[in-house]
Amino acid sequence: MALRITDECINCDVCEPQCPNNAISMGESIYVIDPDSCTECVGHHDEPQCKVVCPVDCIEIHPQWKEDQQALMAKYRTLTGKN
Ligand code: SF4
Ligand code: SF4
């Protein structure tokens, strides 16, 4: 699954530099996650780093973007070029 940022985001800028896939960027009014680049941190960390650091807990699983561990690992490999 990819994660998404809800409209409770306070634009604190903390999550963006933590993302190992550069999936987080400033959107029109709040930060957004590119689901094509989010592996839920699979391949890099044990936990989603953006979720760990967010002070208002406004990052959740994207309801329309379901992927299992295998798919996330495949995405990680594609993004990083690692086998
Ligand atoms: S879960 Fe990981 S890969 Fe996905 S946006 Fe958050 S920090 Fe980036
Ligand atoms: S850490 Fe949370 S509140 Fe801060 S910019 Fe990221 S999503 Fe928004």
Short mmCIF file of C-alpha atoms and ligand atoms in Angstrom, two decimals:
data_model
loop_
_atom_site.label_atom_id
_atom_site.label_comp_id
_atom_site.label_asym_id
_atom_site.label_seq_id
_atom_site.Cartn_x
_atom_site.Cartn_y
_atom_site.Cartn_z
CA MET A 1 0.00 0.00 0.00
CA ALA A 2 1.03 3.54 -0.48
CA LEU A 3 0.34 6.07 2.22
CA ARG A 4 -1.44 9.39 1.86
CA ILE A 5 -1.48 12.62 3.78
CA THR A 6 -4.84 13.88 5.00
CA ASP A 7 -5.99 17.50 5.16
CA GLU A 8 -5.01 17.63 8.82
CA CYS A 9 -1.43 18.23 7.66
CA ILE A 10 0.01 21.40 9.22
CA ASN A 11 2.86 21.74 6.68
CA CYS A 12 5.52 21.30 9.33
CA ASP A 13 8.07 20.11 6.70
CA VAL A 14 9.31 17.28 8.92
CA CYS A 15 8.34 14.29 6.78
CA GLU A 16 9.68 15.35 3.39
CA PRO A 17 13.41 14.87 4.11
CA GLN A 18 12.76 11.54 5.85
CA CYS A 19 11.38 9.78 2.79
CA PRO A 20 13.97 7.42 1.27
CA ASN A 21 12.09 7.42 -2.04
CA ASN A 22 11.58 11.18 -2.40
CA ALA A 23 7.87 10.47 -2.61
CA ILE A 24 6.79 13.47 -0.54
CA SER A 25 6.47 16.97 -1.94
CA MET A 26 4.53 20.15 -1.32
CA GLY A 27 1.18 20.06 -3.09
CA GLU A 28 -1.26 22.89 -3.72
CA SER A 29 -1.94 23.51 -0.05
CA ILE A 30 -0.49 20.60 1.93
CA TYR A 31 2.19 17.98 1.48
CA VAL A 32 1.37 15.05 -0.79
CA ILE A 33 2.73 11.54 -1.35
CA ASP A 34 3.27 10.18 -4.85
CA PRO A 35 1.81 6.66 -4.58
CA ASP A 36 3.99 5.45 -7.45
CA SER A 37 7.07 6.26 -5.38
CA CYS A 38 5.88 5.23 -1.90
CA THR A 39 6.86 1.70 -0.86
CA GLU A 40 5.60 2.23 2.69
CA CYS A 41 9.36 2.30 3.33
CA VAL A 42 9.63 -1.40 2.47
CA GLY A 43 13.22 -2.13 1.48
CA HIS A 44 14.58 0.82 3.46
CA HIS A 45 13.11 0.77 6.98
CA ASP A 46 10.96 -1.38 9.26
CA GLU A 47 8.34 1.35 9.63
CA PRO A 48 7.00 4.13 7.40
CA GLN A 49 9.32 6.97 8.35
CA CYS A 50 6.91 9.78 7.47
CA LYS A 51 4.30 8.28 9.78
CA VAL A 52 6.86 7.93 12.58
CA VAL A 53 7.84 11.61 12.51
CA CYS A 54 4.50 13.28 11.75
CA PRO A 55 3.53 15.30 14.85
CA VAL A 56 -0.20 15.30 14.09
CA ASP A 57 -0.55 11.70 12.89
CA CYS A 58 -2.17 12.70 9.60
CA ILE A 59 -0.61 10.03 7.37
CA GLU A 60 -2.72 6.99 6.63
CA ILE A 61 -2.93 4.03 4.28
CA HIS A 62 -4.22 5.06 0.89
CA PRO A 63 -7.61 3.32 0.56
CA GLN A 64 -7.40 3.04 -3.23
CA TRP A 65 -3.80 1.88 -3.38
CA LYS A 66 -3.53 -1.61 -2.01
CA GLU A 67 -0.28 -3.50 -2.54
CA ASP A 68 1.07 -6.51 -0.66
CA GLN A 69 4.62 -6.84 0.67
CA GLN A 70 5.76 -8.55 -2.53
CA ALA A 71 4.46 -5.73 -4.71
CA LEU A 72 6.05 -3.14 -2.44
CA MET A 73 9.39 -4.94 -2.62
CA ALA A 74 9.11 -5.10 -6.40
CA LYS A 75 8.42 -1.36 -6.44
CA TYR A 76 11.44 -0.79 -4.21
CA ARG A 77 13.62 -2.75 -6.64
CA THR A 78 12.30 -0.81 -9.61
CA LEU A 79 12.85 2.53 -7.88
CA THR A 80 16.35 1.75 -6.64
CA GLY A 81 17.60 -0.52 -9.43
CA LYS A 82 18.53 -3.10 -6.78
CA ASN A 83 17.92 -6.83 -7.15
S1 SF4 B 1 5.96 5.54 3.83
FE1 SF4 B 1 8.14 5.80 3.44
S2 SF4 B 1 8.27 5.73 1.19
FE2 SF4 B 1 6.14 6.19 1.70
S3 SF4 B 1 6.00 8.40 1.71
FE3 SF4 B 1 6.37 7.74 3.82
S4 SF4 B 1 8.59 7.90 4.07
FE4 SF4 B 1 8.15 7.89 1.86
S1 SF4 B 2 4.98 15.54 9.04
FE1 SF4 B 2 2.75 15.43 8.97
S2 SF4 B 2 2.06 17.53 9.41
FE2 SF4 B 2 4.23 17.63 8.89
S3 SF4 B 2 4.26 18.10 6.69
FE3 SF4 B 2 4.39 15.86 6.92
S4 SF4 B 2 2.28 15.16 6.80
FE4 SF4 B 2 2.21 17.34 7.20
#
